[in-house]
């Protein structure tokens, strides 16, 4: 599998962060962007929080645009401006579980989820334990946080 280099990762994460800016601000939710990129470097799907539904997460929105079992997901990378959630309300599947079920082997994030709504998000840990290659781009964390200024995060 071709692993994108750091410049590619930074470029795709900037795209995810630009999608986060499209999110309708919500007092009880993060603004997040996600992009799914094929092994050959082409964009398969993109989404952002609350794109089609007030409770929709970015990874959920992006994954919904691809058919279940799409074979390209087995070698894809998903870029999410925020760590994928590890828990949600009872009727919604956490994004970490959605990524694992989709079979995506590589996840790149800019920012770990702060304990604002969930005391201990363990999305990164759950993905790593399942064998997913998780890459963090801390140099873009501030840009990802900026899309969430409506939450009063410092």
Coordinates of C-alpha atoms in Angstrom, one line a residue:
X1 CA 0.0 0.0 0.0
X2 CA 1.3 3.4 -0.9
X3 CA 1.4 5.6 2.2
X4 CA 1.0 9.3 1.4
X5 CA 4.0 11.4 2.4
X6 CA 3.8 14.2 5.0
X7 CA 3.2 16.9 2.4
X8 CA 0.2 14.9 1.0
X9 CA -1.1 14.4 4.5
X10 CA -0.9 18.1 5.2
X11 CA -2.6 19.0 2.0
X12 CA -5.5 16.6 2.5
X13 CA -5.9 17.7 6.2
X14 CA -6.1 21.4 5.0
X15 CA -8.9 20.3 2.8
X16 CA -10.7 18.6 5.7
X17 CA -10.2 21.7 7.8
X18 CA -11.7 23.8 5.0
X19 CA -14.7 21.6 5.1
X20 CA -15.1 22.1 8.8
X21 CA -15.6 25.8 8.1
X22 CA -18.8 24.9 6.1
X23 CA -20.4 23.4 9.2
X24 CA -23.4 25.2 10.6
X25 CA -22.2 26.2 14.1
X26 CA -24.0 24.3 16.9
X27 CA -23.6 25.0 20.6
X28 CA -23.4 21.3 21.4
X29 CA -21.2 20.0 18.6
X30 CA -17.8 20.3 17.0
X31 CA -17.4 21.5 13.4
X32 CA -15.4 18.8 11.7
X33 CA -14.4 18.0 8.1
X34 CA -13.4 14.6 6.7
X35 CA -12.0 13.5 3.4
X36 CA -11.6 9.9 2.2
X37 CA -8.6 9.5 -0.2
X38 CA -7.9 6.5 -2.4
X39 CA -4.5 4.8 -2.5
X40 CA -3.8 6.5 -5.8
X41 CA -4.3 10.0 -4.2
X42 CA -7.8 10.7 -5.6
X43 CA -10.6 12.0 -3.4
X44 CA -13.3 9.4 -3.0
X45 CA -15.7 11.3 -0.7
X46 CA -15.8 14.3 1.6
X47 CA -18.2 15.5 4.3
X48 CA -18.6 17.7 7.2
X49 CA -20.6 17.8 10.5
X50 CA -24.3 18.5 10.1
X51 CA -24.0 18.4 6.3
X52 CA -27.3 16.6 5.7
X53 CA -28.6 16.1 9.2
X54 CA -28.2 18.1 12.4
X55 CA -26.7 15.0 14.2
X56 CA -24.4 13.9 11.4
X57 CA -20.7 13.7 12.0
X58 CA -18.1 14.4 9.3
X59 CA -16.8 10.9 8.9
X60 CA -20.4 9.6 8.8
X61 CA -21.2 12.1 6.0
X62 CA -18.2 11.1 3.9
X63 CA -18.7 7.4 4.3
X64 CA -22.4 7.7 3.4
X65 CA -21.4 8.9 0.0
X66 CA -19.7 5.6 -0.9
X67 CA -21.3 2.2 -1.3
X68 CA -21.0 -0.2 1.6
X69 CA -18.1 -2.6 0.9
X70 CA -16.4 -0.3 -1.7
X71 CA -13.2 -2.2 -2.3
X72 CA -11.2 1.1 -2.5
X73 CA -11.7 1.6 1.2
X74 CA -9.4 -1.3 2.0
X75 CA -6.4 0.8 0.9
X76 CA -7.8 4.3 1.6
X77 CA -6.9 7.0 4.1
X78 CA -9.5 9.1 6.0
X79 CA -8.5 12.6 7.0
X80 CA -10.5 14.0 9.9
X81 CA -9.9 17.4 11.4
X82 CA -10.9 16.0 14.8
X83 CA -10.3 12.6 16.4
X84 CA -13.1 10.2 15.4
X85 CA -15.7 9.9 18.2
X86 CA -15.6 6.7 20.3
X87 CA -19.1 7.1 21.8
X88 CA -22.4 8.6 20.8
X89 CA -26.0 8.5 21.8
X90 CA -27.6 5.0 21.8
X91 CA -29.1 5.3 18.3
X92 CA -25.9 6.6 16.5
X93 CA -22.8 4.5 15.6
X94 CA -19.6 6.1 16.7
X95 CA -17.3 7.2 13.9
X96 CA -14.4 5.0 15.1
X97 CA -16.7 2.0 14.7
X98 CA -17.8 3.2 11.3
X99 CA -14.2 3.5 10.1
X100 CA -13.4 0.0 11.4
X101 CA -16.5 -1.5 9.7
X102 CA -15.5 0.2 6.5
X103 CA -12.1 -1.4 6.7
X104 CA -10.1 1.9 6.2
X105 CA -6.5 1.1 7.3
X106 CA -5.2 4.6 7.8
X107 CA -6.6 7.6 9.7
X108 CA -5.0 11.0 9.9
X109 CA -6.2 13.6 12.4
X110 CA -5.2 17.2 13.3
X111 CA -6.7 17.4 16.8
X112 CA -7.5 15.1 19.6
X113 CA -11.1 15.5 21.0
X114 CA -11.0 17.7 24.1
X115 CA -13.2 16.6 27.1
X116 CA -16.0 19.2 26.3
X117 CA -18.8 16.8 25.5
X118 CA -17.2 13.4 26.2
X119 CA -15.0 12.9 29.2
X120 CA -12.6 10.5 27.6
X121 CA -12.6 10.1 23.8
X122 CA -10.6 7.0 22.9
X123 CA -11.0 7.0 19.1
X124 CA -7.3 7.0 18.4
X125 CA -6.6 4.3 20.9
X126 CA -9.5 2.1 19.6
X127 CA -8.3 2.5 16.0
X128 CA -4.7 1.7 16.9
X129 CA -5.7 -1.3 18.9
X130 CA -7.6 -2.6 15.9
X131 CA -4.4 -2.3 13.7
X132 CA -5.3 1.0 12.0
X133 CA -2.3 3.3 11.2
X134 CA -3.1 6.5 13.0
X135 CA -1.2 9.7 12.2
X136 CA -1.5 12.9 14.1
X137 CA -0.7 16.3 12.5
X138 CA -0.3 18.6 15.6
X139 CA 0.9 21.4 13.4
X140 CA -2.6 21.8 12.1
X141 CA -4.4 21.4 15.4
X142 CA -4.8 25.1 15.9
X143 CA -6.4 25.5 12.4
X144 CA -8.8 22.7 13.3
X145 CA -9.6 24.3 16.7
X146 CA -10.3 27.7 14.9
X147 CA -13.3 26.1 13.1
X148 CA -14.7 25.5 16.5
X149 CA -14.4 29.1 17.9
X150 CA -18.2 29.0 18.5
X151 CA -17.6 26.6 21.4
X152 CA -15.3 29.0 23.3
X153 CA -12.3 26.6 23.3
X154 CA -8.9 28.1 24.0

